[in-house]
């Protein structure tokens, strides 16, 4: 058996190296920015240590498809935990996914009568032969969101979008707990009050004659966009130049080209910023449509700078307005195209922070759209002559809120 296996993905210009004792490491070629577009490695489960497996796993990962490990779930059951460890979930093969309640993260005995079916594979069009660990994680995550919807804690989407399903659930739980369990929050903490309440509620559901039937098949399978499940799209312009679009769920959708290595040398080789906030329909189809339209109109005989200037991300990349949020260990800004939008979001952020809730706004954080501990907010504008951000509004401070917060300073000019 070789000590390491290596596979080069030509279109992505990535080299994957796999040893039997470690995850698969990723090395970028000279057409890919070296400043962290891709993660350093990806993990795999118990799969055959062969070159064909490496190729299949890496192709599936880069294309955002489910990674099929061929795991025998009857011999090696899959398990996870939901609701802060209060619910243990397992799949042992067969037609259903099961769950049991647990206390203090203690494992539930395999033969406990507490195990109850919560998801029927057939309800999702699955059979035991096409179950993957990726799908199990996605489906149980969606089930948790569906339970929160059933409890009236999280508002359901009118048209469920797998890429957005579950967004904002943490904010919903925090806001609901603060509003409905104020005494418990004061005596303990927000998450302590929530987990105690949920444990009691879930136990009542589990012990009912019908068991958790009311939660059975709740939610949908999610399609998270993360480092272990990226979104990618490939297209070719009229003159034959190939472009790759890749998104790992953060603020930036990156663009690379195996035919144009100069893109890799630029710090702003970004195709689109803040896709979650800009999307006007189901997220991933909308994102692919943006890439298709851009590729259809792109003329790659122009300079790299001109190519980047034509991308949908260019406007936000050079947005003249932003809100700046600060707090203990927190300093971040979110861009906006207009003064009106910046002030509107700043006031909304102030209201949330004043009520002790997470501040929700354009997702300047990688994996969620909120931040706790915000104590200072102001609106800033870009000064193109001085090439610096200037404070445009009087700031709001949680510890000393002023009545004139978010009014422009005298003489403050709009962005040019």
XYZ file of C-alpha atoms in Angstrom:
416
model
C 0.000 0.000 0.000
C 1.490 3.409 -0.953
C 2.240 5.881 1.837
C 0.285 8.604 0.022
C -2.011 8.994 -2.956
C -2.089 12.109 -5.137
C -4.713 13.379 -7.558
C -4.624 16.627 -9.589
C -7.922 18.205 -10.587
C -7.113 20.003 -13.843
C -10.144 22.281 -14.060
C -9.876 23.444 -10.432
C -6.046 23.464 -10.534
C -5.937 21.716 -7.165
C -3.703 18.858 -6.065
C -5.137 16.493 -3.443
C -2.832 14.335 -1.328
C -4.180 11.569 0.893
C -2.414 9.474 3.486
C -4.090 6.597 5.252
C -3.790 8.303 8.664
C -4.687 11.866 7.807
C -7.317 13.805 5.910
C -6.906 14.836 2.298
C -4.686 17.914 1.985
C -5.225 20.526 -0.724
C -2.490 22.383 -2.596
C -3.435 25.146 -5.026
C -1.857 25.687 -8.427
C -0.703 28.983 -9.893
C -4.151 29.852 -11.304
C -5.753 29.838 -7.824
C -5.262 32.664 -5.277
C -2.948 31.549 -2.472
C -4.702 33.698 0.154
C -7.204 31.171 1.369
C -9.941 30.608 -1.193
C -9.803 26.884 -0.459
C -9.421 25.086 2.890
C -6.164 23.301 3.705
C -7.769 19.884 3.881
C -10.986 17.919 3.749
C -11.982 14.937 5.866
C -13.232 11.558 4.731
C -14.840 8.688 6.548
C -14.099 5.001 6.404
C -13.525 4.474 2.695
C -11.172 2.256 0.689
C -7.696 3.761 0.430
C -7.461 3.716 -3.363
C -6.726 6.262 -6.090
C -10.183 5.815 -7.609
C -11.771 6.572 -4.222
C -9.608 9.665 -3.843
C -10.653 10.853 -7.285
C -14.348 10.209 -6.619
C -14.264 11.923 -3.208
C -12.411 15.012 -4.450
C -14.562 15.391 -7.567
C -17.719 15.130 -5.475
C -16.390 17.618 -2.925
C -15.380 20.233 -5.491
C -18.691 19.906 -7.312
C -20.669 20.143 -4.078
C -22.168 16.672 -4.449
C -22.747 14.173 -1.670
C -19.650 12.123 -0.931
C -20.549 8.445 -1.086
C -18.458 6.457 1.370
C -20.109 3.076 0.960
C -20.449 2.804 4.737
C -22.281 -0.214 6.125
C -24.583 1.495 8.601
C -25.797 -1.790 10.044
C -22.259 -2.636 11.151
C -21.168 0.951 11.850
C -24.193 3.054 12.853
C -24.113 6.772 12.200
C -24.880 9.085 15.109
C -25.098 12.788 15.809
C -26.677 15.162 18.326
C -29.145 17.989 17.925
C -30.598 20.678 20.203
C -27.436 21.358 22.181
C -26.905 17.646 22.760
C -30.376 17.001 24.184
C -31.381 14.736 21.271
C -29.240 11.848 20.059
C -29.898 10.726 16.491
C -28.816 7.482 14.844
C -29.134 5.551 11.604
C -28.496 1.817 11.631
C -29.601 1.015 8.126
C -33.185 0.234 7.272
C -36.097 2.547 6.427
C -35.990 5.088 9.293
C -33.743 7.490 11.190
C -34.248 7.313 14.950
C -33.766 9.643 17.893
C -33.753 9.474 21.686
C -33.538 12.073 24.424
C -30.366 12.298 26.467
C -29.228 14.195 29.544
C -25.805 15.736 30.061
C -24.660 14.445 26.655
C -24.670 10.866 27.921
C -24.989 8.237 25.157
C -28.326 6.431 25.057
C -28.053 2.603 25.291
C -28.621 0.951 21.928
C -31.497 -1.137 23.282
C -33.257 1.711 25.106
C -36.998 1.975 24.505
C -36.522 5.730 24.189
C -35.424 5.338 20.574
C -38.235 6.504 18.296
C -38.428 6.941 14.500
C -38.301 10.587 13.422
C -37.611 10.434 9.664
C -38.821 7.947 7.053
C -36.384 7.554 4.176
C -39.263 6.996 1.776
C -40.713 10.411 2.641
C -37.553 11.939 1.137
C -37.419 9.573 -1.810
C -34.452 7.688 -0.371
C -33.724 4.011 0.040
C -31.179 2.405 2.377
C -28.857 1.801 -0.575
C -28.437 5.485 -1.423
C -28.067 6.916 2.079
C -24.839 8.868 2.637
C -23.420 10.473 5.764
C -23.662 13.854 4.018
C -27.388 13.388 3.490
C -27.908 12.170 7.046
C -26.336 15.353 8.447
C -28.339 17.528 6.078
C -31.618 15.779 6.761
C -31.325 15.747 10.558
C -30.291 19.399 10.542
C -33.430 20.165 8.536
C -35.485 18.076 10.956
C -34.308 20.263 13.848
C -35.390 23.384 11.969
C -38.744 21.770 11.248
C -39.236 21.050 14.963
C -38.543 24.717 15.777
C -41.153 25.680 13.181
C -43.629 23.246 14.717
C -43.029 24.778 18.142
C -43.668 28.270 16.764
C -40.150 29.433 17.575
C -38.833 29.832 14.024
C -40.913 31.202 11.146
C -41.235 28.736 8.252
C -40.181 29.726 4.756
C -43.050 30.153 2.329
C -41.055 28.263 -0.286
C -38.403 26.187 1.498
C -34.953 26.769 0.022
C -32.495 23.977 0.929
C -29.555 26.415 0.883
C -31.286 28.821 3.283
C -33.258 26.345 5.376
C -32.167 26.809 8.960
C -30.787 30.312 8.465
C -31.509 32.449 11.493
C -32.606 29.632 13.777
C -30.104 30.643 16.449
C -31.417 34.212 16.356
C -34.983 32.899 16.572
C -34.197 30.752 19.605
C -32.444 33.623 21.399
C -35.240 36.105 20.675
C -37.991 33.635 21.650
C -36.236 32.675 24.884
C -35.686 36.276 25.949
C -39.333 37.119 25.284
C -40.968 33.994 26.703
C -38.612 32.901 29.491
C -37.363 36.176 31.045
C -37.301 34.834 34.607
C -35.312 31.754 33.636
C -32.920 33.837 31.533
C -32.233 36.141 34.472
C -31.669 33.188 36.818
C -29.472 31.235 34.411
C -28.569 32.457 30.923
C -30.250 32.504 27.538
C -28.996 29.122 26.362
C -29.373 27.567 29.780
C -33.006 28.662 29.961
C -33.628 27.441 26.413
C -32.090 23.985 26.806
C -33.914 23.398 30.103
C -37.238 24.392 28.550
C -36.633 22.283 25.444
C -35.633 19.218 27.460
C -38.881 19.409 29.441
C -40.966 19.998 26.313
C -39.311 17.200 24.353
C -39.763 14.751 27.236
C -43.494 15.503 27.310
C -43.665 14.856 23.561
C -41.653 11.633 23.844
C -43.768 10.297 26.704
C -47.084 11.010 24.999
C -49.005 7.924 23.774
C -48.182 8.744 20.149
C -44.559 9.599 20.932
C -42.845 12.150 18.683
C -45.238 11.457 15.813
C -46.022 15.181 15.576
C -42.346 15.818 14.792
C -41.956 12.928 12.370
C -40.544 13.939 8.972
C -40.359 17.569 10.081
C -38.400 19.923 7.843
C -36.471 19.160 4.678
C -32.954 18.077 3.778
C -30.739 21.147 3.785
C -28.073 22.027 1.253
C -25.532 23.916 3.377
C -22.715 25.769 1.664
C -19.572 25.276 3.726
C -15.935 24.270 3.358
C -17.035 20.634 3.353
C -19.856 21.252 0.876
C -18.963 24.150 -1.457
C -21.035 25.497 -4.313
C -19.208 25.543 -7.626
C -20.141 26.302 -11.194
C -18.072 26.172 -14.358
C -18.670 28.067 -17.578
C -16.803 28.986 -20.762
C -16.921 32.332 -22.544
C -17.463 32.757 -26.258
C -13.714 32.876 -26.920
C -13.119 29.606 -25.069
C -11.822 30.962 -21.741
C -12.860 28.752 -18.833
C -14.004 30.252 -15.537
C -14.722 28.605 -12.192
C -17.056 30.090 -9.608
C -16.743 28.811 -6.034
C -18.503 29.722 -2.801
C -17.909 28.323 0.687
C -20.813 30.068 2.392
C -19.072 33.288 3.437
C -19.344 36.794 2.080
C -17.478 36.259 -1.183
C -18.076 34.128 -4.254
C -14.649 33.701 -5.826
C -13.746 33.482 -9.491
C -10.758 31.650 -10.951
C -9.696 30.632 -14.426
C -7.311 27.839 -15.424
C -6.717 29.891 -18.596
C -6.019 33.236 -16.909
C -3.546 32.872 -14.032
C -3.368 36.655 -13.525
C -6.699 36.490 -11.675
C -4.904 34.563 -8.937
C -2.537 37.447 -8.271
C -5.242 39.933 -7.311
C -6.624 40.368 -3.813
C -10.074 41.285 -5.112
C -10.663 38.337 -7.487
C -14.215 38.179 -6.202
C -17.186 37.482 -8.428
C -19.984 38.479 -6.072
C -20.324 39.734 -2.507
C -23.013 38.842 0.040
C -24.974 36.383 -2.105
C -27.413 35.546 0.704
C -28.569 39.120 0.971
C -28.625 39.860 -2.757
C -30.456 36.744 -3.940
C -33.999 37.426 -5.115
C -35.052 33.777 -5.303
C -33.821 30.305 -4.295
C -30.180 30.947 -3.482
C -28.143 28.478 -5.537
C -30.234 28.657 -8.735
C -30.056 32.458 -8.495
C -26.296 32.328 -8.022
C -25.837 30.054 -11.036
C -27.983 32.396 -13.109
C -25.724 35.328 -12.180
C -22.647 33.360 -13.242
C -24.263 32.234 -16.507
C -25.318 35.743 -17.444
C -21.912 37.164 -16.648
C -20.052 34.474 -18.632
C -22.360 35.000 -21.626
C -21.468 38.703 -21.716
C -17.815 38.507 -20.689
C -15.212 39.458 -23.263
C -11.902 38.142 -22.008
C -9.818 40.041 -24.547
C -10.047 43.012 -22.162
C -7.761 43.445 -19.179
C -8.151 41.499 -15.960
C -9.142 44.721 -14.230
C -11.936 45.210 -16.757
C -13.095 41.629 -16.228
C -13.329 42.134 -12.489
C -15.012 45.517 -12.889
C -17.798 43.784 -14.806
C -18.611 41.290 -12.042
C -21.719 41.673 -9.852
C -19.470 41.982 -6.808
C -17.763 45.132 -8.036
C -20.453 47.526 -6.787
C -20.425 46.232 -3.210
C -16.665 45.819 -3.247
C -16.445 49.596 -3.688
C -19.619 50.531 -1.813
C -19.452 54.123 -0.524
C -21.345 53.422 2.720
C -20.940 51.009 5.592
C -22.107 50.459 9.146
C -19.395 49.869 11.709
C -20.153 47.682 14.712
C -17.976 47.375 17.770
C -18.025 45.688 21.153
C -15.763 43.664 23.423
C -13.539 41.771 21.009
C -15.676 42.823 18.027
C -14.945 45.236 15.205
C -16.498 44.778 11.793
C -18.192 46.673 8.996
C -20.842 45.854 6.408
C -21.067 47.640 3.035
C -24.113 49.394 1.585
C -24.762 51.135 -1.700
C -26.967 53.962 -0.413
C -27.151 56.246 2.587
C -30.778 55.272 3.212
C -30.002 51.560 3.370
C -27.018 52.048 5.681
C -29.028 54.136 8.159
C -31.994 51.743 8.055
C -29.833 48.723 8.876
C -27.944 50.663 11.558
C -31.214 51.506 13.344
C -32.373 47.903 13.113
C -29.056 46.739 14.542
C -29.408 49.279 17.370
C -32.875 47.994 18.272
C -31.652 44.405 18.453
C -28.557 45.274 20.480
C -30.573 47.427 22.889
C -32.870 44.466 23.569
C -29.969 42.130 24.216
C -30.596 40.178 21.044
C -28.085 39.148 18.407
C -27.565 41.857 15.811
C -28.685 40.639 12.406
C -27.500 42.436 9.288
C -25.621 41.769 6.082
C -23.509 38.706 6.844
C -20.058 40.076 7.523
C -19.364 36.933 9.513
C -18.518 33.723 7.765
C -21.173 31.296 8.947
C -24.047 33.349 10.340
C -25.767 36.663 10.062
C -25.631 37.825 13.655
C -23.300 38.916 16.430
C -23.715 39.200 20.172
C -22.127 41.852 22.342
C -22.546 44.828 19.973
C -22.297 48.012 22.042
C -21.400 50.697 19.503
C -22.781 51.370 16.017
C -22.186 54.176 13.551
C -22.603 54.923 9.850
C -19.503 55.723 7.808
C -18.892 56.916 4.273
C -15.883 56.550 2.020
C -13.895 59.692 1.250
C -12.473 59.066 -2.245
C -10.090 62.007 -2.065
C -8.550 61.112 1.292
C -9.063 57.377 0.635
C -10.382 56.649 4.109
C -13.630 55.995 5.941
C -15.162 58.990 7.713
C -17.803 58.786 10.426
C -21.019 60.184 8.961
C -23.473 59.725 11.821
C -23.396 60.399 15.493
C -22.686 57.006 17.059
C -25.021 54.933 19.199
C -23.536 53.554 22.401
C -25.447 50.924 24.359
C -24.016 52.031 27.701
C -24.716 55.715 27.085
C -27.343 56.014 24.336
C -27.688 59.520 22.984
C -30.976 60.903 21.691
C -29.276 62.219 18.549
C -27.682 58.883 17.589
C -27.793 58.180 13.838
C -28.236 61.793 12.866
C -25.613 63.018 10.415
C -22.873 65.223 11.790
C -23.258 68.879 10.775
C -21.783 69.329 7.335
C -21.544 65.621 6.663
C -21.659 65.218 2.913
C -23.200 62.312 1.002
C -20.908 59.917 -0.805
C -19.853 61.131 -4.205
